[in-house]
Amino acid sequence: MNKKVNKKREAYAKKQEEQGKKVVTWIFAGLILLAVIYLIWTFAMMA
C-alpha cells in the first residue's frame, strides 16, 4: 500500500514539475516578446 502511494506521489510531483517548467518558459517568452515590441515602438517614436 505504501509503495503505491509513493509511486502516485512521485508521478504527481513529476507532473507538477513539468507543468511548472512550461509556465516559466511561457512567462519568459512573453517577457522577451514584450521587450521586442517595446524596442520596435521606441525606435518608431524616434524616427
CSV table of C-alpha atoms in Angstrom, one decimal:
chain,number,residue,atom,x,y,z
A,1,MET,CA,0.0,0.0,0.0
A,2,ASN,CA,2.8,2.4,0.9
A,3,LYS,CA,4.7,1.7,-2.3
A,4,LYS,CA,1.5,2.5,-4.3
A,5,VAL,CA,1.1,5.9,-2.5
A,6,ASN,CA,4.8,6.7,-3.1
A,7,LYS,CA,4.5,6.0,-6.8
A,8,LYS,CA,1.5,8.2,-7.1
A,9,ARG,CA,3.2,11.0,-5.2
A,10,GLU,CA,6.3,10.7,-7.4
A,11,ALA,CA,4.2,10.7,-10.6
A,12,TYR,CA,2.3,13.8,-9.3
A,13,ALA,CA,5.5,15.6,-8.4
A,14,LYS,CA,7.0,14.9,-11.8
A,15,LYS,CA,3.8,16.1,-13.5
A,16,GLN,CA,3.8,19.3,-11.4
A,17,GLU,CA,7.5,19.9,-12.2
A,18,GLU,CA,6.9,19.6,-15.9
A,19,GLN,CA,3.9,22.0,-15.8
A,20,GLY,CA,5.9,24.4,-13.7
A,21,LYS,CA,8.7,24.4,-16.3
A,22,LYS,CA,6.1,25.1,-19.1
A,23,VAL,CA,4.7,28.0,-17.1
A,24,VAL,CA,8.2,29.5,-16.6
A,25,THR,CA,9.0,29.1,-20.3
A,26,TRP,CA,5.8,30.8,-21.3
A,27,ILE,CA,6.5,33.7,-18.9
A,28,PHE,CA,10.0,34.3,-20.2
A,29,ALA,CA,8.8,34.0,-23.8
A,30,GLY,CA,6.1,36.6,-23.1
A,31,LEU,CA,8.6,38.9,-21.4
A,32,ILE,CA,11.0,38.7,-24.4
A,33,LEU,CA,8.2,39.3,-26.8
A,34,LEU,CA,7.1,42.4,-24.9
A,35,ALA,CA,10.7,43.6,-24.8
A,36,VAL,CA,11.0,43.3,-28.6
A,37,ILE,CA,7.6,45.1,-29.1
A,38,TYR,CA,8.8,47.9,-26.8
A,39,LEU,CA,12.1,48.1,-28.7
A,40,ILE,CA,10.3,48.4,-32.0
A,41,TRP,CA,7.9,51.0,-30.6
A,42,THR,CA,10.7,53.1,-29.1
A,43,PHE,CA,12.6,53.2,-32.4
A,44,ALA,CA,9.4,54.0,-34.2
A,45,MET,CA,8.9,57.0,-31.9
A,46,MET,CA,12.4,58.3,-32.5
A,47,ALA,CA,12.2,58.0,-36.3
